[in-house]
Every structure is written in structure tokens, then in C-alpha cells.
Coordinates of C-alpha atoms (C1' of nucleotides) in Angstrom, one line a residue:
Chain G
M436 CA -13.9 -7.1 -10.0
I437 CA -13.1 -9.9 -8.1
L438 CA -14.4 -13.0 -8.1
Q439 CA -13.5 -16.4 -7.1
T440 CA -11.5 -19.0 -8.6
I441 CA -12.2 -22.0 -6.5
V442 CA -11.8 -25.4 -8.0
T443 CA -15.2 -26.9 -8.5
P444 CA -15.9 -30.6 -8.7
M445 CA -14.3 -31.8 -11.8
K446 CA -14.9 -34.2 -14.5
S447 CA -13.7 -37.7 -14.0
T448 CA -11.0 -37.4 -16.6
I449 CA -9.3 -34.7 -14.8
P450 CA -6.7 -35.5 -12.1
E451 CA -7.6 -34.1 -8.8
S452 CA -4.4 -32.3 -7.8
G453 CA -5.2 -29.0 -9.4
V454 CA -4.8 -26.0 -7.2
P455 CA -6.0 -22.7 -8.5
I456 CA -3.5 -19.9 -8.5
A457 CA -5.5 -16.7 -8.9
Q458 CA -6.7 -16.5 -5.4
I459 CA -8.3 -13.2 -4.9
A460 CA -8.3 -11.4 -1.7
D461 CA -8.0 -14.6 0.1
N462 CA -6.1 -16.0 3.0
G463 CA -2.4 -16.3 2.8
T464 CA -2.1 -19.7 1.3
P465 CA 1.2 -20.3 -0.2
E466 CA 1.1 -19.2 -3.8
L467 CA 2.7 -21.5 -6.2
S468 CA 2.9 -19.3 -9.3
L469 CA 4.8 -16.2 -9.5
H470 CA 1.9 -14.4 -10.9
G471 CA -0.3 -15.3 -7.9
E472 CA 2.4 -14.3 -5.5
I473 CA 3.0 -11.0 -7.2
L474 CA -0.7 -10.3 -7.3
S475 CA -1.1 -10.8 -3.6
R476 CA 1.9 -8.8 -2.7
L477 CA 1.1 -6.0 -5.0
R478 CA -2.5 -5.8 -3.8
D479 CA -1.3 -5.5 -0.2
Y480 CA 1.2 -3.0 -1.2
V481 CA -1.4 -0.8 -2.8
V482 CA -4.0 -1.3 -0.1
E483 CA -1.5 -0.5 2.6
G484 CA -1.1 2.9 1.0
N485 CA 2.5 2.7 -0.1
I486 CA 1.6 4.6 -3.2
P487 CA -0.1 8.0 -3.0
D488 CA -3.6 8.1 -4.3
G489 CA -3.8 9.1 -7.9
A490 CA -0.1 8.6 -8.3
R491 CA 1.4 6.5 -11.0
V492 CA 2.2 2.9 -10.2
P493 CA 5.8 2.6 -11.3
E494 CA 6.1 -0.6 -13.2
R495 CA 9.8 -0.7 -13.5
Q496 CA 10.5 0.0 -9.8
L497 CA 8.0 -2.5 -8.7
C498 CA 9.7 -5.1 -10.8
E499 CA 12.9 -4.4 -9.0
L500 CA 11.1 -4.4 -5.6
F501 CA 9.6 -7.8 -6.2
G502 CA 12.4 -9.1 -8.2
V503 CA 10.4 -10.2 -11.2
S504 CA 10.2 -9.2 -14.8
R505 CA 7.5 -7.0 -16.1
T506 CA 5.3 -9.8 -17.5
P507 CA 3.9 -11.2 -14.3
L508 CA 3.7 -7.8 -12.8
R509 CA 1.7 -6.4 -15.6
E510 CA -0.7 -9.4 -15.4
A511 CA -1.2 -8.5 -11.7
L512 CA -1.9 -4.9 -12.7
K513 CA -4.6 -6.0 -15.1
V514 CA -6.3 -8.0 -12.3
L515 CA -6.0 -5.2 -9.8
A516 CA -7.6 -2.9 -12.4
A517 CA -10.4 -5.4 -12.8
E518 CA -10.8 -5.3 -9.0
G519 CA -11.1 -1.6 -9.1
L520 CA -8.1 -0.9 -7.0
I521 CA -6.2 0.9 -9.7
E522 CA -7.0 2.2 -13.1
L523 CA -5.2 1.7 -16.4
L524 CA -4.8 4.6 -18.7
P525 CA -3.9 3.7 -22.3
N526 CA -0.2 4.2 -22.8
R527 CA 0.1 6.0 -19.6
G528 CA 0.3 3.2 -17.1
A529 CA -1.5 2.4 -13.9
R530 CA -2.7 4.8 -11.3
V531 CA -3.9 4.2 -7.8
R532 CA -7.6 4.8 -8.0
E533 CA -8.7 7.7 -5.9
L534 CA -11.7 7.2 -3.8
G535 CA -13.9 10.2 -4.0
K536 CA -16.8 11.0 -1.8
R537 CA -19.2 9.4 -4.3
D538 CA -17.1 6.3 -4.7
L539 CA -17.1 5.8 -0.9
E540 CA -20.8 6.2 -0.7
E541 CA -21.3 3.7 -3.4
L542 CA -19.0 1.2 -1.9
F543 CA -20.6 1.5 1.6
D544 CA -24.0 1.1 0.1
V545 CA -23.0 -2.0 -1.8
I546 CA -21.2 -3.4 1.2
G547 CA -24.2 -2.7 3.3
G548 CA -26.4 -4.5 0.8
L549 CA -24.1 -7.5 0.8
E550 CA -23.9 -7.7 4.6
S551 CA -27.6 -7.2 4.8
L552 CA -28.0 -10.2 2.4
A553 CA -25.4 -12.2 4.4
G554 CA -27.3 -11.6 7.6
R555 CA -30.5 -12.8 6.1
L556 CA -28.9 -15.9 4.7
A557 CA -26.8 -16.6 7.8
C558 CA -29.9 -16.8 9.9
E559 CA -31.1 -19.7 7.9
T560 CA -28.2 -22.0 8.6
I561 CA -25.9 -20.5 11.3
T562 CA -25.0 -22.9 14.1
D563 CA -24.9 -22.3 17.8
E564 CA -21.2 -22.6 17.7
E565 CA -20.8 -19.9 15.1
I566 CA -23.0 -17.6 17.1
A567 CA -21.0 -18.4 20.2
E568 CA -17.8 -17.5 18.4
I569 CA -19.3 -14.2 17.2
E570 CA -20.4 -13.5 20.7
R571 CA -16.9 -14.1 21.9
L572 CA -15.6 -11.7 19.4
H573 CA -18.2 -9.2 20.4
Y574 CA -17.2 -9.2 24.0
E575 CA -13.6 -9.0 23.1
M576 CA -14.4 -6.0 21.0
Y577 CA -16.4 -4.6 23.9
G578 CA -13.3 -4.9 26.0
Y579 CA -11.3 -2.9 23.5
Y580 CA -14.0 -0.3 23.4
L581 CA -13.8 0.1 27.1
H582 CA -10.1 0.5 27.0
R583 CA -10.3 2.9 24.1
D584 CA -8.0 0.5 22.1
M585 CA -9.0 1.7 18.7
H586 CA -6.6 -0.5 16.7
N587 CA -7.8 -3.8 18.2
Y588 CA -11.3 -2.7 18.2
F589 CA -11.1 -2.1 14.5
Q590 CA -9.5 -5.5 13.9
V591 CA -12.1 -7.4 15.8
N592 CA -14.9 -5.4 14.4
Q593 CA -13.8 -6.4 10.9
R594 CA -13.6 -10.0 11.9
I595 CA -17.1 -10.0 13.3
H596 CA -18.4 -8.7 10.0
E597 CA -16.4 -11.3 8.2
R598 CA -17.8 -14.0 10.4
I599 CA -21.3 -13.0 9.6
V600 CA -20.6 -13.0 5.9
A601 CA -18.9 -16.4 6.2
A602 CA -21.9 -17.7 8.0
S603 CA -24.0 -17.0 5.0
R604 CA -22.5 -20.1 3.5
N605 CA -22.1 -18.3 0.2
E606 CA -18.6 -18.3 -1.1
T607 CA -19.4 -16.1 -4.0
L608 CA -20.8 -13.5 -1.6
R609 CA -17.8 -13.9 0.7
T610 CA -15.3 -13.3 -2.1
I611 CA -17.0 -10.2 -3.4
Y612 CA -17.4 -8.9 0.0
A613 CA -13.7 -9.4 0.8
N614 CA -12.8 -7.5 -2.3
L615 CA -15.0 -4.5 -1.6
A616 CA -14.0 -4.4 2.0
G617 CA -10.4 -4.4 0.9
R618 CA -11.0 -1.3 -1.2
I619 CA -12.2 0.8 1.6
R620 CA -10.2 -0.7 4.4
R621 CA -8.0 2.3 4.7
V622 CA -10.9 4.7 4.9
R623 CA -12.7 2.7 7.4
Y624 CA -9.6 2.5 9.5
S625 CA -8.9 6.2 9.6
A626 CA -12.5 7.1 9.9
N627 CA -12.7 4.8 12.9
F628 CA -9.8 6.6 14.5
A629 CA -11.4 9.9 14.0
R630 CA -14.6 8.7 15.6
K631 CA -16.3 10.9 18.0
R632 CA -17.0 9.2 21.2
Q633 CA -20.7 9.4 20.6
R634 CA -20.6 7.6 17.3
W635 CA -18.4 5.0 18.8
A636 CA -20.9 4.3 21.5
E637 CA -23.6 4.2 18.9
A638 CA -21.7 1.7 16.9
M639 CA -21.4 -0.5 20.0
R640 CA -25.1 -0.4 20.5
E641 CA -25.7 -1.3 16.9
H642 CA -23.4 -4.2 17.3
E643 CA -25.4 -5.4 20.3
A644 CA -28.6 -5.2 18.2
I645 CA -26.9 -7.2 15.5
L646 CA -25.8 -9.8 17.9
D647 CA -29.3 -9.9 19.4
A648 CA -31.0 -10.4 16.1
L649 CA -28.5 -13.1 15.2
R650 CA -29.1 -15.0 18.4
R651 CA -32.8 -15.0 17.7
R652 CA -32.1 -15.8 14.1
A653 CA -34.3 -13.0 13.0
G654 CA -33.2 -12.8 9.4
S655 CA -35.3 -9.9 8.2
E656 CA -34.5 -7.8 11.3
L657 CA -30.8 -8.6 11.1
S658 CA -30.8 -7.6 7.5
D659 CA -32.3 -4.2 8.3
T660 CA -30.0 -3.7 11.3
L661 CA -26.9 -4.5 9.3
F662 CA -27.8 -2.2 6.5
Q663 CA -28.6 0.6 8.8
H664 CA -25.3 0.0 10.6
L665 CA -23.4 0.3 7.4
R666 CA -25.3 3.4 6.4
N667 CA -24.2 5.0 9.7
K668 CA -20.7 3.9 9.0
R669 CA -21.0 5.4 5.6
T670 CA -22.1 8.7 7.0
A671 CA -19.2 8.8 9.5
A672 CA -16.6 7.8 6.9
V673 CA -17.8 10.3 4.3
E674 CA -17.9 13.1 7.0
H675 CA -14.4 12.1 7.9
L676 CA -13.3 12.2 4.3
G677 CA -14.8 15.6 4.0
R678 CA -12.9 17.0 7.0
T679 CA -9.6 15.6 5.9
S680 CA -8.3 15.8 2.4
E681 CA -5.5 13.6 3.7
G682 CA -4.3 10.7 1.8
L683 CA -7.4 9.2 0.4
T684 CA -8.5 11.6 -2.2
T685 CA -8.3 15.0 -3.6
E686 CA -11.4 16.9 -4.3
S687 CA -12.4 16.5 -7.9
V688 CA -15.8 15.2 -6.8
D689 CA -18.4 17.2 -8.4
G690 CA -21.9 16.6 -7.6
Chain A
M1015 CA 6.7 -7.2 4.6
I1016 CA 7.6 -4.4 2.3
L1017 CA 7.7 -1.1 3.9
Q1018 CA 9.5 0.9 1.4
T1019 CA 7.7 3.7 -0.2
I1020 CA 8.2 4.3 -3.9
V1021 CA 8.7 7.8 -4.8
T1022 CA 7.0 8.6 -8.0
P1023 CA 7.7 11.5 -10.2
M1024 CA 4.4 13.2 -9.8
K1025 CA 3.3 16.1 -11.8
S1026 CA 1.9 18.9 -10.0
T1027 CA -1.5 18.6 -11.6
I1028 CA -3.5 15.6 -12.2
P1029 CA -5.4 16.6 -15.3
E1030 CA -6.6 14.8 -18.3
S1031 CA -9.2 12.5 -17.1
G1032 CA -8.2 9.6 -19.1
V1033 CA -10.5 6.7 -19.8
P1034 CA -9.7 3.6 -17.9
I1035 CA -9.5 0.6 -20.1
A1036 CA -10.2 -2.4 -17.9
Q1037 CA -13.9 -2.0 -17.9
I1038 CA -15.5 -5.1 -16.7
A1039 CA -18.6 -6.4 -18.3
D1040 CA -19.4 -3.0 -19.4
N1041 CA -21.2 -1.6 -22.3
G1042 CA -19.5 -1.8 -25.7
T1043 CA -17.4 1.3 -25.4
P1044 CA -14.7 1.3 -28.0
E1045 CA -11.7 -0.3 -26.4
L1046 CA -8.4 1.3 -27.2
S1047 CA -5.9 -1.2 -26.1
L1048 CA -5.4 -4.6 -27.6
H1049 CA -5.6 -6.0 -24.1
G1050 CA -9.0 -4.5 -23.5
E1051 CA -10.2 -5.6 -26.9
I1052 CA -9.1 -9.2 -26.3
L1053 CA -10.6 -9.2 -22.8
S1054 CA -14.0 -8.3 -24.1
R1055 CA -13.9 -10.6 -27.0
L1056 CA -12.6 -13.5 -24.9
R1057 CA -15.2 -12.9 -22.2
D1058 CA -18.0 -13.0 -24.8
Y1059 CA -16.5 -16.0 -26.4
V1060 CA -16.5 -17.9 -23.1
V1061 CA -19.9 -16.6 -22.0
E1062 CA -21.5 -17.6 -25.3
G1063 CA -20.4 -21.2 -24.6
N1064 CA -17.9 -21.7 -27.4
I1065 CA -15.8 -23.8 -25.1
P1066 CA -17.4 -26.7 -23.3
D1067 CA -17.6 -26.4 -19.5
G1068 CA -14.7 -27.7 -17.7
A1069 CA -12.7 -27.9 -20.9
R1070 CA -9.3 -26.5 -21.4
V1071 CA -9.0 -23.0 -22.9
P1072 CA -6.5 -23.5 -25.7
E1073 CA -4.2 -20.5 -25.4
R1074 CA -2.5 -21.0 -28.7
Q1075 CA -5.6 -21.5 -30.8
L1076 CA -7.2 -18.5 -29.3
C1077 CA -4.2 -16.4 -30.2
E1078 CA -4.7 -17.5 -33.8
L1079 CA -8.4 -16.8 -33.6
F1080 CA -7.9 -13.3 -32.3
G1081 CA -4.8 -12.7 -34.2
V1082 CA -2.7 -11.6 -31.3
S1083 CA 0.3 -12.9 -29.4
R1084 CA 0.1 -14.8 -26.2
T1085 CA 0.9 -11.8 -23.9
P1086 CA -2.4 -9.9 -24.2
L1087 CA -4.3 -13.0 -24.3
R1088 CA -2.8 -14.4 -21.1
E1089 CA -3.5 -11.0 -19.4
A1090 CA -7.1 -11.4 -20.4
L1091 CA -7.1 -14.9 -19.0
K1092 CA -5.9 -13.7 -15.6
V1093 CA -8.6 -11.1 -15.5
L1094 CA -11.3 -13.6 -16.5
A1095 CA -10.0 -15.9 -13.7
A1096 CA -10.4 -13.0 -11.3
E1097 CA -13.9 -12.6 -12.5
G1098 CA -14.6 -16.2 -11.8
L1099 CA -15.4 -17.2 -15.4
I1100 CA -12.5 -19.5 -15.8
E1101 CA -10.0 -21.1 -13.4
L1102 CA -6.3 -21.2 -13.7
L1103 CA -4.4 -24.3 -12.8
P1104 CA -0.7 -24.1 -12.3
N1105 CA 1.2 -25.2 -15.3
R1106 CA -1.9 -26.7 -16.7
G1107 CA -3.6 -23.7 -18.2
A1108 CA -7.1 -22.3 -18.0
R1109 CA -10.3 -24.2 -17.8
V1110 CA -13.8 -22.9 -18.3
R1111 CA -15.4 -22.9 -14.9
E1112 CA -18.3 -25.2 -14.4
L1113 CA -21.3 -23.9 -12.7
G1114 CA -22.6 -26.5 -10.4
K1115 CA -25.9 -26.5 -8.6
R1116 CA -24.4 -24.8 -5.6
D1117 CA -22.6 -22.1 -7.7
L1118 CA -25.9 -21.2 -9.3
E1119 CA -27.7 -21.0 -6.0
E1120 CA -25.0 -18.7 -4.7
L1121 CA -25.0 -16.5 -7.7
F1122 CA -28.7 -16.1 -7.8
D1123 CA -28.8 -15.2 -4.1
V1124 CA -26.1 -12.6 -4.6
I1125 CA -27.7 -11.2 -7.6
G1126 CA -31.0 -11.1 -5.8
G1127 CA -29.4 -9.3 -2.9
L1128 CA -27.9 -6.8 -5.3
E1129 CA -31.2 -6.2 -7.2
S1130 CA -32.9 -5.9 -3.9
L1131 CA -30.5 -3.2 -2.9
A1132 CA -30.7 -1.5 -6.3
G1133 CA -34.5 -1.4 -5.9
R1134 CA -34.3 0.2 -2.6
L1135 CA -31.8 2.8 -3.7
A1136 CA -33.6 3.4 -7.0
C1137 CA -36.7 4.5 -5.2
E1138 CA -34.9 7.3 -3.6
T1139 CA -33.9 9.0 -6.7
I1140 CA -35.6 7.6 -9.8
T1141 CA -37.2 10.0 -12.1
D1142 CA -40.6 9.8 -13.7
E1143 CA -39.0 9.5 -17.1
E1144 CA -37.0 6.5 -16.0
I1145 CA -40.1 4.9 -14.6
A1146 CA -41.9 5.6 -17.8
E1147 CA -39.1 3.9 -19.7
I1148 CA -39.3 0.9 -17.6
E1149 CA -43.0 0.8 -18.0
R1150 CA -42.6 1.0 -21.7
L1151 CA -40.2 -2.0 -21.6
H1152 CA -42.6 -3.8 -19.3
Y1153 CA -45.4 -3.6 -21.8
E1154 CA -43.1 -4.5 -24.6
M1155 CA -42.2 -7.6 -22.6
Y1156 CA -45.8 -8.3 -22.0
G1157 CA -46.4 -8.3 -25.7
Y1158 CA -43.7 -10.9 -26.2
Y1159 CA -45.2 -12.9 -23.4
L1160 CA -48.6 -12.9 -25.1
H1161 CA -46.9 -14.0 -28.4
R1162 CA -44.9 -16.6 -26.6
D1163 CA -41.8 -15.0 -28.1
M1164 CA -39.3 -16.3 -25.6
H1165 CA -36.2 -14.9 -27.1
N1166 CA -37.4 -11.3 -27.1
Y1167 CA -39.1 -11.7 -23.8
F1168 CA -35.8 -12.8 -22.3
Q1169 CA -33.9 -9.8 -23.8
V1170 CA -36.4 -7.2 -22.6
N1171 CA -36.6 -8.9 -19.2
Q1172 CA -32.8 -8.5 -18.8
R1173 CA -33.0 -4.9 -19.9
I1174 CA -35.7 -4.1 -17.3
H1175 CA -33.5 -5.5 -14.5
E1176 CA -30.6 -3.6 -15.9
R1177 CA -32.6 -0.4 -15.9
I1178 CA -33.6 -0.8 -12.3
V1179 CA -30.0 -1.4 -11.3
A1180 CA -28.9 1.6 -13.4
A1181 CA -31.6 3.7 -11.6
S1182 CA -29.8 3.0 -8.3
R1183 CA -27.3 5.6 -9.4
N1184 CA -24.6 3.4 -8.1
E1185 CA -21.9 2.6 -10.7
T1186 CA -20.1 0.2 -8.4
L1187 CA -23.3 -1.8 -8.0
R1188 CA -24.0 -1.7 -11.6
T1189 CA -20.6 -3.0 -12.6
I1190 CA -20.7 -5.9 -10.1
Y1191 CA -24.2 -6.7 -11.1
A1192 CA -23.3 -6.8 -14.8
N1193 CA -20.4 -9.1 -14.1
L1194 CA -22.5 -11.6 -12.1
A1195 CA -25.4 -11.4 -14.5
G1196 CA -23.0 -12.3 -17.3
R1197 CA -21.8 -15.4 -15.5
I1198 CA -25.3 -16.9 -15.4
R1199 CA -26.7 -15.5 -18.6
R1200 CA -26.6 -18.8 -20.4
V1201 CA -28.3 -20.6 -17.5
R1202 CA -31.0 -18.0 -17.3
Y1203 CA -31.5 -18.1 -20.9
S1204 CA -32.0 -21.8 -21.3
A1205 CA -33.9 -22.0 -18.0
N1206 CA -36.2 -19.4 -19.4
F1207 CA -36.9 -21.5 -22.5
A1208 CA -37.6 -24.5 -20.4
R1209 CA -40.1 -22.6 -18.4
K1210 CA -43.4 -24.1 -17.7
R1211 CA -46.3 -21.9 -18.6
Q1212 CA -47.3 -21.5 -15.1
R1213 CA -43.9 -20.2 -14.0
W1214 CA -43.9 -17.8 -16.8
A1215 CA -47.3 -16.4 -15.9
E1216 CA -46.0 -16.1 -12.3
A1217 CA -43.0 -14.2 -13.5
M1218 CA -45.2 -11.8 -15.3
R1219 CA -47.2 -11.2 -12.2
E1220 CA -44.1 -10.6 -10.2
H1221 CA -42.9 -8.1 -12.7
E1222 CA -46.2 -6.3 -12.4
A1223 CA -45.7 -6.2 -8.7
I1224 CA -42.2 -4.8 -9.2
L1225 CA -43.4 -2.1 -11.5
D1226 CA -46.2 -1.3 -9.1
A1227 CA -43.9 -0.9 -6.2
L1228 CA -41.5 1.2 -8.3
R1229 CA -44.3 3.5 -9.4
R1230 CA -45.2 4.2 -5.8
R1231 CA -41.5 4.4 -5.0
A1232 CA -42.0 1.9 -2.2
G1233 CA -38.4 1.1 -1.6
S1234 CA -38.7 -1.5 1.1
E1235 CA -41.5 -3.3 -0.7
L1236 CA -39.7 -3.2 -4.0
S1237 CA -36.6 -4.6 -2.3
D1238 CA -38.5 -7.6 -1.0
T1239 CA -40.4 -8.2 -4.2
L1240 CA -37.2 -8.2 -6.2
F1241 CA -35.4 -10.5 -3.8
Q1242 CA -38.3 -13.0 -3.9
H1243 CA -38.5 -12.7 -7.7
L1244 CA -34.9 -13.7 -7.9
R1245 CA -35.4 -16.5 -5.4
N1246 CA -38.1 -17.9 -7.7
K1247 CA -35.8 -17.6 -10.7
R1248 CA -33.2 -19.4 -8.7
T1249 CA -35.5 -22.2 -8.0
A1250 CA -36.6 -22.5 -11.7
A1251 CA -33.0 -22.3 -12.9
V1252 CA -31.7 -24.9 -10.5
E1253 CA -34.5 -27.2 -11.3
H1254 CA -33.7 -26.8 -14.9
L1255 CA -30.1 -27.5 -14.3
G1256 CA -31.0 -30.7 -12.4
R1257 CA -33.1 -31.9 -15.3
T1258 CA -30.7 -31.2 -18.1
S1259 CA -27.7 -32.7 -16.4
E1260 CA -24.9 -31.9 -14.0
G1261 CA -23.5 -28.6 -15.2
L1262 CA -24.3 -26.9 -18.4
T1263 CA -23.1 -28.2 -21.6
T1264 CA -22.7 -26.8 -25.0
E1265 CA -25.9 -25.2 -25.8
S1266 CA -25.2 -22.5 -28.3
V1267 CA -27.2 -19.5 -27.5
D1268 CA -27.5 -17.3 -30.5
G1269 CA -28.3 -13.7 -30.3
Chain I
dA1083 C1' -2.3 -57.6 -26.8
dG1084 C1' -1.6 -54.7 -22.8
dG1085 C1' 0.8 -52.2 -19.1
dG1086 C1' 4.9 -49.6 -17.7
dC1087 C1' 8.4 -46.6 -18.7
dA1088 C1' 11.5 -43.6 -21.4
dT1089 C1' 11.5 -40.2 -24.8
dA1090 C1' 9.5 -36.6 -27.9
dT1091 C1' 6.2 -33.0 -28.4
dT1092 C1' 3.4 -29.6 -26.8
dT1093 C1' 2.1 -26.2 -23.5
dT1094 C1' 2.9 -23.2 -19.9
dG1095 C1' 5.3 -19.4 -17.3
dC1096 C1' 8.3 -16.0 -17.4
dA1097 C1' 12.1 -13.0 -19.3
dT1098 C1' 13.6 -10.4 -22.9
dT1099 C1' 13.3 -7.7 -26.9
dC1100 C1' 11.2 -4.3 -30.1
dA1101 C1' 8.2 -0.7 -31.7
dT1102 C1' 5.4 3.3 -30.1
dT1103 C1' 3.9 6.6 -27.2
dT1104 C1' 4.6 9.6 -23.6
dT1105 C1' 7.4 12.4 -20.7
dT1106 C1' 11.3 15.0 -19.8
dT1107 C1' 15.2 17.9 -21.2
dC1108 C1' 17.2 21.5 -23.2
dC1109 C1' 17.7 24.9 -26.6
dC1110 C1' 16.0 28.8 -28.9
dA1111 C1' 13.1 32.6 -30.0
dT1112 C1' 10.2 36.2 -28.1
Chain Q
dA995 C1' 13.2 35.1 -17.9
dT996 C1' 9.7 32.4 -20.1
dG997 C1' 7.1 29.8 -23.3
dG998 C1' 7.3 26.7 -27.3
dG999 C1' 9.0 23.0 -29.4
dA1000 C1' 12.4 19.6 -31.0
dA1001 C1' 15.2 15.9 -29.5
dA1002 C1' 16.4 12.7 -25.9
dA1003 C1' 15.1 9.6 -22.4
dA1004 C1' 11.9 6.7 -20.3
dA1005 C1' 7.8 4.2 -20.0
dT1006 C1' 4.3 1.5 -22.0
dG1007 C1' 2.1 -2.3 -25.0
dA1008 C1' 2.8 -6.2 -27.4
dA1009 C1' 5.7 -10.1 -29.7
dT1010 C1' 9.2 -13.3 -29.4
dG1011 C1' 12.4 -16.4 -27.1
dC1012 C1' 13.6 -19.8 -23.7
dA1013 C1' 13.5 -23.1 -19.7
dA1014 C1' 10.6 -26.0 -17.1
dA1015 C1' 6.5 -28.7 -16.6
dA1016 C1' 2.9 -31.4 -18.5
dT1017 C1' 1.0 -34.2 -22.0
dA1018 C1' 1.4 -37.4 -25.8
dT1019 C1' 3.9 -40.9 -28.3
dG1020 C1' 6.3 -45.0 -28.9
dC1021 C1' 9.1 -48.7 -27.4
dC1022 C1' 10.0 -52.6 -24.6
dC1023 C1' 8.7 -56.3 -21.8
dT1024 C1' 5.6 -59.7 -19.9

DNA sequence: AGGGCATATTTTGCATTCATTTTTTCCCAT
DNA sequence: ATGGGAAAAAATGAATGCAAAATATGCCCT
């Protein structure tokens, strides 16, 4: 699990120059330590799907690839396991964690719950400028929708959701959200591409409702709308997963 | 960026559902690897407040204490940093992360959001037996309330909340919840002890409302009630923190 | 006596090494 | 051939070693 490692206000005896290294799922700040660097790169490497699901994560080869010894790499593996991206099997190394149908459902529900919470909190403190920025993104996304530009639509869509979470002014929430969102990024992406036109239009309407509730700062309403939006995404993604056994999972999901 | 794909020698079958070791804040399943063992023990050690907040985590001493070399201990430190329990400063070791007022507020809000979600989900699938078990705990807790037995009240209280989360049938949620709950356990505990009688009575009434909504499987209502319950806990805890001092200090919590 | 600076000690980060365990290979028996 | 199993090879888990950075110590000077 991922959580944050932000430097909090420190005691007077401690010099101020400390910079935390174990940035989790964060922006691309220059990593000072080798471990942090490797952690970021390895996470991206896995998220981007360079290793087949369920396949072994080859320690030795990755060491060569990244040009480091096993020690920092293994530390990174432990962290990724804690994040839920991979799993560690005793004496048998790390495997890319497969996302089964149930895992996906769970993740979407939790993400939905978090976005729902974020929406409620955001309404309490969001500024007009932030709303304006989200509006801007919304119309940008609408443009991509009209042009059937799935890739950019997806990117902007993600950023809108991130903005809402950021507007909650809750760094803890933001960090956890980023972690979970990272886990299902691939599924969301491919599910998006496989979208039927109808669902896509539906999603656009939902986004309009979201924006509308946000403008009115209707916390409770926004909360519900976001949760329902994610529920619909969940349905679409899980359906997609069911149709394609490609890449993301094998079966092995019993009821 | 790295685009190379690593080819792993994959067996045709993916059998032997091994047990992942890096369980986060999980139950006390027997840990097989030294790393997992150390991770658990170190987490407990920190959570229990054996190291003052903001203080340095003495790598070497802990190695002696646990009787292991630095390698598995450092791996555990990386994971704990990812969990947010400690922070890692480059070349300057690990420090116990201090929970400031803002951190607490954030954590309570997120936990509230998660419990709220859990309640909603639980109502969809909870069985009569599970409800009966929670009822049993509720009345047990009520007994401790009447006897002003704060310690046991706290324990059972925690278990009730855990049961509700468990009833959501969402392992992902359960894991994240356990992690966050662990982070603030100490605060919750001491805040509980400092409770004014009025707040305590209030909490009991809230719990009754929770149980009531659960019996009727009124998801939306339960969701709201839980969130509000946590908001009130947040207020109490933050107030308590303000009174005791900035940040929590060594307050050994036994049991 | 106290502050500043150079040196010694400790600590950290990472690489390397070592002991097991697992996986593969290859030989033999059926 | 084919399946079983022993031996070889490789991978894993953990300890140790080593260079660099940080902290502590002590010396010198005012």
C-alpha cells in the first residue's frame, strides 16, 4: 500500500534541508537516491505492461537493465509488493500481480469511494479558479470526444479526476488515490478504447453532471454522481475484461 | 524510456497458488520469510510508540534487537516509508513520522470515507449471522461503556468497525483500511481515554444508529451515519491533540 | 571560555558474497 | 518414447564488506 512520505514540519533541532526519497506514485521529481530512482522506474516498467501478467519478475535481468545491484532493486520490489502491484512468493521471487475480475471490481469500488469522498471535500474549499481549470479540461475533453480521439480523451479524463481529488486538499487521499489509479490504469485505458459509442456518450453526460454539481458546490450530489460514474466505469471495464482474456488476466477467478 | 521487454522463462502452467508474503497490516498469519517477520515486528514496534515521534530510527540497534542483519531491516524500512509510518531522508536515515493536526484530519477523513463506503457495500451482501455478530459486539461494548471500562470499550469498538469493513467483502478496501487505522491507532486510543463523558455517550448513540441502519440494511443511511461518526471522532481526536501538545509523544499504550 | 575548523567516528547506501531453495537438465528405468 | 529422479544450474534470501556522507569529537585560535 502506498502511502505518503512527505516531510512534515520538523522539530527545531532538525535541519531543514531534508528531502524524502521514497516518493510514491508521485510526480517526476528528481530522485536523489538510487533506491527511489529504481522504485519509480520499476513501477513504471511494470505498470506499462513490460512484463506479462502473472509472469515472474526477473531480478537479475532487471538489475542489468537498470544498471544496479540487487540490493536496491529488491528493496523496490518489496515496496511494489506493498503497493499491490506485484506479489512476493517465498523463495520463488516476484510475480506481476494479476488483476482478476474480482480485483477489478474491488479496485473500482474503492476508487469510486475515494473520488466520492474527494468530491464532497472538494466542494467545501474549491476555488473558482480551480473550477475554471476543470471546466477548461472538460471542454478540451469534449473536443477529443467529438473527434473520436480516444487517446487524448483518456489522458484528459484522468487529469480531470486527478484535479477533483487534488481539490479535496487532502494529500493522504491524493496519494492513496494515485496508487490505486495506477494499478488499474492499463485496464481503464484498454476498456476505454473498447468502449461502445453509447457508453462513451453516457460517460460524457456523467461528466457534465459532475461539472455541474461542482459548479454549484453541491457536495452530497457530487459525491453520489462520482460514485455512480465510477460504478458505470467498473461495469464497462469488467465487461471488457470478460470479453478479452488479453493481457490483463487469465481466468482463475472463481466466484 | 525503457521499451525493452524482458522475456521470462515461463512455465506453461501457473499453478501452486503460493502465499504472498508482503501482507500489509494484516492479521497475524505466520510469516515465512525473515523480511515479512521483521516488517510486522517493526511496524508494531513503531505503532506502539517505542520510538519518539520525529526521532531517528536507529538501524543498527534495531538489527540487534531483532537479531537480523541490516538487509531485511532496511527492506522493512522502505516498506514502512511507503506506508507512511516513517520517512526516509537521504543519507540521514529513517525518522518516525510525526502526525500533525492536519495529518490527523486527513487520515480521519479518508478513514471516514472508507468506512462510509464499506457500510454501503456491506448492506448489499451482509448476512444475518454477520449482523448478529456485530450486535453481540455492540452489546459487549455497551457493557464496557456502563462499567467505564475504557480499554475494553476501545478494543471492541475497533473490532466493530473492522467487522463492518470486513462485511463489505472487499479485500482491497479492508487492507487499505487496516493500514490507515493502524497509523492513527495511538491517537484514537489516547483520545478515547481523554473523552468527556458527554462525547462518550454521544458515541454510543451513534453506534446504536449505525447498528440500526445496518439491521435495516439501509446502505445510504449507514454510509452517512458512519461518515458523520468518524467526523465526530476526528473532532474529538484533533481537540485532544491540541490539548496534549503538538504531535503525540511517547505515551506507552499497553495492550 | 567559546566559536570555528579539521579530524575521527558513526551511519548510511549500495555492492558483493554466501548459504539455501528452486528450477532445469539429463540420465536411466520402465 | 516417457516419466521419475538425481545432479547441475540458476535464482532467491540474507549477511557481510566497502566507499561516501553525515555526525561527533577535539584541537586551535581569539
